[in-house]
Every structure is written in structure tokens, then in C-alpha cells.
Amino acid sequence: MKYLFVTLMWNARAEMPGPGDIFAVCCQSYSPNGMTRYGRYTHLDDMSALTQWTKDAVYHNITVLETAKPRKEILNTVAETFPAYDVLVLWSRKEYELFRQAMHDCGHRLCTAKVVLLEELLGAVVRPRKRGRVSFQQVLRTFHVQTTRETFYQPKYRAGFLLELWDRVSQLAAQSEEWTQTELCLNPRTNTVHLPGCSHLGLPGGQPCMPQVLLEGAALCRDCQKKKALYLWEMKRLHAVKFQPHAGALGTPQNYPPAPKLFYREGDPQKLYHDRACLCCKPFREGPDYLQWKPLFGRADAAALGLTACDRCSPLGIRYGQTRTQIESFCSQRGMQCVLRDGEIDVTTSIGGWRIVWKGKDKIWLYHKNTHRSHLTESEDIPGYHSQAIHKKTIMEYLEYIVQHDLYRKNSPLPETGSIPAAKPPEPTHRGHGHHRDAKGAKHFQKHKTNKVKVSSLEELQALARQKMTGEEE
């Protein structure tokens, strides 16, 4: 038996969506002979009516919707890729009606009338924790289907999660005694499953069947769905069930396309690029002028376009803003200038220049401008500067080091030309054999000095005694 799993994403609105609201189609077939996966974004009919949910689903990368192929072309490819299937599996009835109408508008008919709607099926056989609709993502977590934010909204992978959910429901049904012992009746004329005694069964009374037919495309009577007699499992107990991974399950793929983290605005005179969470551009990027904002997938792309980092959302800019008052007070008291420019901090003192650079992964490096050390090998990253062999964690720690370095250079200036004096070797911090010898010698010296004081004090005492005895004799 061949299954086709279909999920759609549409521009969510309060009223019933139409085919023109679909912006992503996700399909995956599964059969004993193999599986095929297909998923694409589609061009929306009305790009000016995007909802906040749609923007979040594409990570505010509106370009993928602007450049996407028309919906009809995508659905024609779906019809060619999946020409035949026995059972159609979707999440909700709304999704099924939308898919059927969209295919009908493109001149295609569904290959089968056997449809499995997992939302209705689970709503009938699983007792929820509370009343109300349970979301697709919440059900995936309940059945231990691993997803990430990047893969959950990707058309290429979304149908794979539906396949894995269907397989785990099948596993639960196979190992559940309540499922196998439940008595149901199938109306073969309508392919609908009823509880015994349902008024919609008709005169023949239907054929006895197992609940497994619900996973093979048989519909469930809507009146029987409302009866609590069908509740077989408790939602809160599903977390303890152990499932086997499906052979065609997606799991957590590692090759999904990365979500854009940087953005820039077309026509920006300052030519700045911003982080996704930058507060100085996020309100405008999500506002009416969102179409002017374009995504970037790395700083190399920004450099190729001649863009510079926004000072407010750069890593050093964020840390500079957190301690701005302290930094400005420190620099004004010591006659220093500290300027944040292009995501880097330039520090100017009375002696020389410095630059604090972000190296990624919470690493901040310090560079010193070449003045007397022009013959040294320059840093490849920053021409005219050489790196300092010291690493701190905060900007303030680097500023304190700069002050100490300048004070030392004022007391020990370097010649304009000539060799550089050798640096003083650092004091040993480990306790080696030399340390023990020095400590032992100091101990003997102190003991000898103490004994010498004792001897001299005894001689003085004897001299005083002799003088006293001589005076008494006289």
C-alpha cells in the first residue's frame, strides 16, 4: 500500500483560507519499494497581505516568496511526481479541503478517496489533558518526534514529520491492548467506521473491523467521535511510551539550509547590515516597508556588497552599550578617546593607538598600532597593527591594561630605531628544585642571624655581671 503525506502552509487568516493563500507545499510518499520527497515555496497571490505568522515561518526572508514559482506550476509537479497512491494522509480537515480545492483549480483530481486526518483520529482516541485544539507541533513533541525551528517550517522536511507521527501512532496501536480489543463496525458502502449501535450504520449493521482500518484510510463517524467510549489512550501517558525510529523518518537532519541571520535595507545611504534581533531595524523590517529588507547568509556576503556592521547590534557594540557609562567615565578621567566604529573599538591615547576586535565565540583581541615597531611583521587581519599577547574577557579589562602599558612606556621609552630590549622573564609560578634551595638558604640565614643575636646578648649580659661584681668588691 502506497501512502502520500501532504502538509501545507498558508497565509493564516481568521476566515477560511483559499488556494491563493498557500505559500508552501510539502509532499512525501512512502511504500515498501521506497519513498519520494518534494517540497517548495509558492508565490502568494497577494504579497501585501502577509500575516505575522507567515513572516515568522520564513524567518522574515520575504525574498523566497517573491522569487518562488507560481502555485499552479508547483502543483503540476506534485501531480507528475506522485501520479498514484492508495491513502492520502494529512493533519487536519481544513488542510485537506484546501489541498483538494487547489488541485482542482489546476485541473487535477485526487487519486483516492481514502484519507487519514490525524488531528481528528487522535482527537477521537486520545483523551486530551484539557479542552481545546491541540497543535501539530505539540502532538509531535508528545510522540517524541524530534524537530527544530529550522526544519519544522522547511517545506522539504515538514511532510517527513507527518510520516513519522503516523508511524508512531501505528506502533502505539500495534502494542496497545485497548486498541486491539475495541469493537468497531465498518460500513463498506461509505468506508466509515462506527461504534456498535450507531444510528448511521444502516439496517445491515456493518461489518466488524479492527481500529487499524482507521490508519488505512477509513473515515470515522463524526457522531461517534464525540463519544468518550473511543478514548483509548491518555495524552499524559504517551510521554512514557518508547517508539522505534521509522526507516523513512527524517529525524533531525544536518543538511537543512541555514536561516538568514543578517539583513540590510536596499538604498541605505549608510550601507549597514544588521543582526536579525537588532532593535534599531527590527520594527522597520517587520513593518510596511519589509520588502526593502534583504537577507544575508554571512558576513562575507556583506563584505562583498560593501556593507559595514551596525554598531548597535555588533557583538562588541552590544557589550559596549552595556558598559557605556563606565567606559566613557574611565576614558575621560585618563585623557583617552574610545570610539565604536564598524563593529570595532578604536582607542587613542597620548602615546599611541589601539584597536579592540571581536574574534567570535566570546573572544576579544587587542591590537596595538605600529609606531616604533615598524620592522615587526604586521597582522594579516589588521594592517598597521600587531596583536598583543594578552587576552581579557571585557572591554574595561583591556582599557585598564592599555593604561598600565602606556605608563610603563612613559617610564621606559623605546628608541626610534635599534633593537628592542629583551623583556624581563616572568617569575616562576611552579615550585621547582631551585625554589626549594632558595627557601632552604633563606631559612638557614634567618636561623644563623637569630643565633648571632642570642650570642651577642649573652656576652653583654656577662659583661654587665662582671662590672657589677667589680663595683661591689671596691
XYZ file of C-alpha atoms in Angstrom:
474
model
C 0.000 0.000 0.000
C 1.352 3.401 -1.003
C 0.837 6.439 1.218
C 1.162 10.105 0.328
C 1.788 12.512 3.212
C 0.897 16.142 2.499
C 1.304 19.269 4.614
C 0.554 22.827 3.549
C 1.463 26.226 4.931
C -0.799 29.129 4.151
C -1.113 32.790 4.993
C -3.231 32.270 8.116
C -6.301 34.456 8.430
C -9.477 34.372 10.504
C -11.713 33.247 7.628
C -11.356 30.043 5.640
C -8.194 30.310 3.512
C -8.294 29.895 -0.236
C -5.807 28.281 -2.636
C -4.264 31.701 -3.228
C -3.111 31.804 0.407
C -0.877 28.721 0.106
C 2.809 29.622 0.273
C 4.384 26.161 0.823
C 3.568 22.630 -0.377
C 5.222 19.621 1.279
C 4.721 16.048 -0.001
C 6.354 12.722 0.789
C 5.318 9.291 -0.440
C 6.044 6.045 1.345
C 5.697 2.438 0.216
C 7.639 -0.808 0.702
C 9.513 -0.008 -2.514
C 10.836 3.355 -1.338
C 9.851 6.958 -0.830
C 9.951 10.290 -2.648
C 10.052 13.751 -1.100
C 9.102 17.078 -2.677
C 8.595 20.480 -1.071
C 8.625 24.030 -2.414
C 7.624 27.569 -1.562
C 4.954 29.073 -3.827
C 4.301 32.632 -4.860
C 1.407 34.244 -2.994
C -1.340 35.942 -4.961
C -1.381 38.902 -2.556
C 2.099 39.662 -1.237
C 0.916 42.793 0.566
C -1.319 40.865 2.997
C 1.306 38.795 4.788
C 0.463 37.931 8.378
C 2.940 37.853 11.239
C 2.839 34.043 11.339
C 3.837 33.844 7.673
C 6.758 36.219 8.224
C 7.966 34.166 11.166
C 7.630 30.929 9.179
C 10.040 32.211 6.503
C 12.250 33.989 9.082
C 11.227 37.336 7.553
C 13.046 36.275 4.375
C 10.324 37.599 2.070
C 12.613 37.122 -0.928
C 11.912 33.373 -1.012
C 8.218 34.118 -1.577
C 8.873 36.860 -4.119
C 11.098 34.623 -6.245
C 9.074 31.401 -5.757
C 7.367 29.687 -8.680
C 3.604 30.063 -9.221
C 1.310 27.748 -7.305
C -0.011 26.085 -10.452
C 3.464 25.099 -11.604
C 4.270 23.585 -8.198
C 1.024 21.589 -8.063
C 1.565 20.325 -11.610
C 4.922 18.982 -10.457
C 3.213 17.342 -7.473
C 0.748 15.606 -9.804
C 3.593 14.382 -12.038
C 5.788 13.263 -9.139
C 3.019 11.375 -7.316
C 0.730 10.027 -10.060
C -0.744 7.213 -7.930
C -1.226 6.483 -4.240
C -3.647 4.428 -2.160
C -4.027 6.529 1.007
C -3.709 10.278 1.481
C -2.516 11.373 4.952
C -2.899 14.959 6.190
C -3.064 16.643 9.569
C -6.400 18.500 9.540
C -9.616 18.656 7.550
C -9.000 22.295 6.696
C -5.699 21.267 5.146
C -7.404 18.508 3.172
C -10.115 20.810 1.783
C -7.529 23.401 0.830
C -5.326 20.840 -0.949
C -8.264 19.302 -2.818
C -9.516 22.713 -3.984
C -6.044 23.814 -5.063
C -5.515 20.638 -7.092
C -8.987 21.016 -8.646
C -8.212 24.594 -9.720
C -5.114 23.308 -11.505
C -7.076 20.598 -13.329
C -6.089 17.608 -11.185
C -8.142 15.151 -9.162
C -7.069 13.245 -6.069
C -6.178 9.629 -6.790
C -8.070 8.167 -3.857
C -10.968 8.801 -1.512
C -9.152 7.143 1.404
C -7.956 9.962 3.599
C -6.403 9.822 7.080
C -6.778 13.022 9.105
C -4.510 12.556 12.100
C -5.926 15.520 14.004
C -9.430 14.018 14.021
C -8.166 10.493 14.628
C -6.053 11.438 17.633
C -8.776 13.722 18.911
C -11.127 10.723 18.989
C -8.861 8.072 20.540
C -6.595 10.158 22.815
C -8.052 11.821 25.879
C -6.564 15.343 25.971
C -5.215 16.998 29.075
C -7.527 19.944 28.632
C -10.245 21.043 26.297
C -9.398 22.791 23.081
C -7.493 22.128 19.914
C -4.030 20.567 20.230
C -1.489 21.977 17.792
C 0.504 19.883 15.330
C 3.805 20.793 16.965
C 2.546 19.846 20.426
C 1.440 16.412 19.194
C 4.875 15.865 17.633
C 6.502 16.548 20.994
C 4.074 14.177 22.729
C 5.020 11.334 20.373
C 8.751 12.142 20.715
C 9.190 13.311 17.122
C 12.356 15.417 17.185
C 12.072 18.757 15.396
C 13.935 22.042 15.310
C 12.697 25.508 14.466
C 14.662 25.499 11.209
C 13.324 22.143 9.972
C 9.750 22.462 11.241
C 8.978 25.318 8.824
C 11.037 23.997 5.893
C 8.821 22.658 3.046
C 11.355 19.973 2.230
C 11.150 18.333 5.655
C 7.726 19.162 7.090
C 5.942 16.181 5.486
C 8.592 13.860 6.941
C 7.439 14.775 10.441
C 3.867 13.838 9.494
C 5.133 10.463 8.235
C 6.970 9.813 11.488
C 3.905 10.788 13.529
C 1.700 8.394 11.523
C 4.226 5.594 12.009
C 4.368 6.114 15.777
C 0.602 6.079 16.028
C 0.734 2.750 14.166
C 3.327 1.438 16.620
C 1.195 2.502 19.551
C -1.825 0.789 18.027
C 0.108 -2.459 17.494
C 1.250 -2.717 21.114
C -1.947 -1.443 22.738
C -4.448 -3.965 24.108
C -7.193 -1.344 24.241
C -6.761 -0.750 20.501
C -6.907 -4.420 19.506
C -9.845 -5.257 21.817
C -12.063 -2.369 20.742
C -15.113 -3.470 18.739
C -15.963 -1.312 15.742
C -18.150 -1.692 12.677
C -17.298 -0.695 9.119
C -19.870 0.455 6.612
C -18.346 -0.818 3.334
C -20.560 1.390 1.197
C -19.288 4.628 2.733
C -15.970 3.272 4.114
C -16.880 4.765 7.501
C -16.168 3.278 10.929
C -18.885 3.388 13.632
C -19.356 2.230 17.182
C -21.775 -0.700 17.600
C -25.325 0.570 17.746
C -24.662 3.818 15.863
C -27.774 5.073 14.074
C -25.767 5.838 10.932
C -24.786 2.212 10.348
C -27.978 1.396 8.487
C -30.024 -1.774 8.509
C -27.309 -4.348 7.734
C -25.388 -3.222 10.812
C -21.961 -3.083 9.133
C -19.015 -5.451 9.268
C -16.908 -5.984 12.407
C -13.477 -4.434 11.980
C -10.327 -3.540 13.867
C -9.326 0.065 14.614
C -6.334 -0.473 12.314
C -8.566 0.395 9.344
C -8.581 3.993 10.608
C -4.878 4.211 9.724
C -5.561 2.756 6.276
C -7.960 5.419 5.066
C -11.321 4.557 6.624
C -13.242 7.586 7.889
C -14.563 7.838 11.434
C -18.192 8.674 12.097
C -18.428 12.234 13.383
C -21.151 11.371 15.857
C -19.051 8.533 17.244
C -16.094 10.898 17.620
C -17.996 12.827 20.279
C -18.497 9.744 22.464
C -15.963 9.062 25.188
C -16.151 5.307 24.519
C -13.487 5.740 21.842
C -10.905 7.227 24.210
C -8.181 4.564 24.258
C -5.101 6.442 25.471
C -4.310 9.251 27.859
C -2.292 12.154 26.468
C -0.235 12.486 29.645
C 0.837 8.807 29.480
C 2.193 8.934 25.947
C 5.453 10.511 27.138
C 6.456 7.188 28.735
C 5.990 5.148 25.536
C 9.164 4.123 23.690
C 8.997 4.218 19.894
C 11.274 2.765 17.256
C 12.534 5.197 14.591
C 10.918 4.763 11.212
C 13.091 3.760 8.266
C 11.784 6.694 6.258
C 11.636 9.133 9.163
C 13.550 12.331 8.800
C 14.698 12.745 12.406
C 16.867 15.825 12.809
C 18.703 16.452 9.511
C 22.005 18.268 9.462
C 21.916 19.490 5.871
C 18.959 21.857 6.034
C 19.563 25.305 4.562
C 20.525 27.867 7.208
C 18.107 30.594 8.186
C 19.312 34.131 7.406
C 20.836 35.879 10.418
C 21.731 39.221 8.827
C 19.682 41.767 6.889
C 20.263 45.008 5.012
C 17.981 47.621 3.510
C 18.142 48.447 -0.171
C 19.090 52.047 -0.826
C 20.518 52.619 2.657
C 22.952 55.569 2.345
C 24.966 54.328 5.343
C 25.286 50.820 3.840
C 24.802 48.996 7.127
C 23.811 45.422 7.776
C 22.015 44.336 10.931
C 21.528 41.275 13.056
C 18.153 39.525 12.983
C 17.346 40.737 16.523
C 18.732 44.272 16.143
C 16.384 46.698 17.890
C 17.220 49.595 15.583
C 15.865 47.822 12.486
C 13.503 45.072 13.660
C 10.417 47.373 13.881
C 11.017 48.598 10.320
C 11.860 45.130 8.976
C 8.517 43.820 10.222
C 6.577 46.942 9.233
C 5.027 48.091 5.958
C 8.439 48.506 4.278
C 9.526 44.920 4.902
C 10.010 44.275 1.174
C 13.015 46.637 1.169
C 14.909 44.386 3.592
C 17.014 41.639 2.046
C 18.655 38.668 3.800
C 22.344 37.866 4.126
C 23.704 34.432 4.989
C 27.098 35.541 6.279
C 29.440 38.455 6.848
C 31.324 37.500 3.695
C 28.205 38.348 1.667
C 28.010 41.697 3.444
C 31.652 42.460 2.691
C 31.109 41.595 -0.982
C 28.326 44.199 -1.135
C 30.450 46.823 0.626
C 28.304 46.816 3.769
C 29.535 47.552 7.282
C 28.208 46.239 10.576
C 25.687 48.192 12.587
C 27.367 49.454 15.747
C 24.343 48.751 17.925
C 23.873 45.103 17.022
C 27.516 44.038 16.518
C 28.904 41.775 19.267
C 31.279 44.463 20.532
C 28.578 47.096 20.145
C 26.268 45.162 22.448
C 28.986 44.852 25.093
C 29.968 48.475 24.634
C 26.373 49.577 25.158
C 26.077 47.546 28.359
C 29.033 49.391 29.970
C 28.944 52.670 28.028
C 28.741 54.923 31.111
C 31.620 53.176 32.838
C 33.791 53.244 29.703
C 33.180 56.942 28.995
C 33.919 57.904 32.609
C 37.123 55.850 32.623
C 38.368 57.359 29.350
C 37.541 60.974 30.291
C 39.482 60.707 33.560
C 42.600 59.438 31.783
C 42.528 61.543 28.635
C 41.663 58.683 26.285
C 39.299 58.524 23.325
C 37.195 55.409 22.764
C 35.161 55.245 19.527
C 32.934 52.389 18.309
C 33.222 52.147 14.518
C 32.284 49.330 12.113
C 31.868 46.840 14.936
C 35.352 47.580 16.332
C 36.584 49.883 19.093
C 39.390 52.362 18.375
C 41.234 53.636 21.456
C 43.540 56.669 21.176
C 45.923 57.687 23.965
C 48.708 60.254 24.286
C 51.266 57.635 23.279
C 49.645 55.523 20.576
C 46.596 53.839 19.144
C 44.815 50.617 19.934
C 42.030 48.566 18.420
C 39.730 46.068 20.148
C 38.356 43.446 17.747
C 35.739 40.721 18.099
C 37.023 37.289 17.063
C 33.866 35.261 17.606
C 32.808 32.775 20.289
C 33.248 35.324 23.096
C 36.839 36.072 22.083
C 38.042 39.685 22.167
C 41.507 40.550 20.883
C 43.620 43.653 21.341
C 45.836 45.172 18.629
C 48.481 47.896 19.073
C 49.282 50.379 16.335
C 52.787 50.062 14.896
C 54.917 53.108 15.762
C 58.419 52.164 16.920
C 57.875 48.575 15.881
C 57.534 49.160 12.164
C 60.019 46.402 11.418
C 57.822 43.762 13.044
C 55.600 41.507 10.995
C 52.188 43.130 10.737
C 48.977 41.287 11.487
C 47.249 39.886 8.421
C 43.835 40.831 9.804
C 44.565 44.490 10.547
C 47.387 46.117 8.554
C 49.460 48.558 10.607
C 48.689 46.811 13.887
C 50.236 43.946 15.803
C 48.365 41.759 18.259
C 49.081 41.784 21.970
C 49.940 38.559 23.755
C 47.283 39.145 26.369
C 43.628 38.203 26.373
C 40.870 39.630 28.535
C 37.141 38.971 28.709
C 35.753 42.516 28.909
C 36.390 45.894 27.321
C 37.128 47.504 30.700
C 39.895 44.985 31.413
C 41.547 45.894 28.105
C 41.299 49.617 28.874
C 42.985 49.083 32.246
C 45.737 47.128 30.509
C 46.224 49.958 27.989
C 46.686 52.464 30.837
C 49.287 50.241 32.519
C 51.070 49.661 29.206
C 51.271 53.404 28.443
C 52.529 54.159 31.958
C 55.311 51.615 31.541
C 56.255 53.029 28.131
C 56.468 56.567 29.568
C 58.954 55.368 32.166
C 60.819 53.105 29.732
C 60.539 54.667 26.265
C 61.684 52.744 23.228
C 64.312 54.198 20.872
C 63.176 55.373 17.484
C 65.500 52.857 15.807
C 67.549 49.976 17.039
C 66.960 46.764 18.806
C 64.161 46.197 21.227
C 65.271 45.429 24.784
C 64.562 41.934 25.889
C 61.558 41.525 28.044
C 62.038 40.607 31.676
C 61.372 36.898 32.151
C 58.338 36.213 34.253
C 58.747 34.948 37.761
C 58.298 31.185 38.077
C 54.952 30.186 39.437
C 55.744 26.486 39.981
C 57.642 25.098 42.944
C 60.761 23.549 41.379
C 64.096 22.428 42.888
C 65.513 25.931 42.693
C 62.680 27.267 44.755
C 63.396 24.735 47.483
C 67.105 25.633 47.519
C 66.343 29.329 47.851
C 63.834 28.699 50.600
C 66.271 26.438 52.453
C 69.100 29.002 52.232
C 66.872 31.795 53.487
C 65.814 29.626 56.397
C 69.436 28.884 57.399
C 70.360 32.566 57.109
C 67.499 33.606 59.358
C 68.428 30.923 61.905
C 72.090 31.996 61.895
C 71.057 35.635 62.382
C 68.849 34.684 65.328
C 71.632 32.650 66.954
C 74.043 35.555 66.475
C 71.666 37.858 68.316
C 71.390 35.332 71.103
C 75.205 35.065 71.440
C 75.738 38.827 71.453
C 73.036 39.279 74.063
C 74.709 36.666 76.298
C 78.110 38.378 76.044
C 76.588 41.724 77.012
C 74.873 40.095 79.969
C 78.143 38.565 81.174
C 79.933 41.926 80.828
C 77.294 43.664 82.937
C 77.596 40.960 85.574
C 81.382 41.383 85.763
C 81.062 45.160 86.093
C 78.570 44.772 88.927
C 80.771 42.306 90.779
C 83.816 44.599 90.428
C 81.881 47.540 91.888
C 80.729 45.554 94.898
C 84.321 44.492 95.704
C 85.529 48.053 95.689
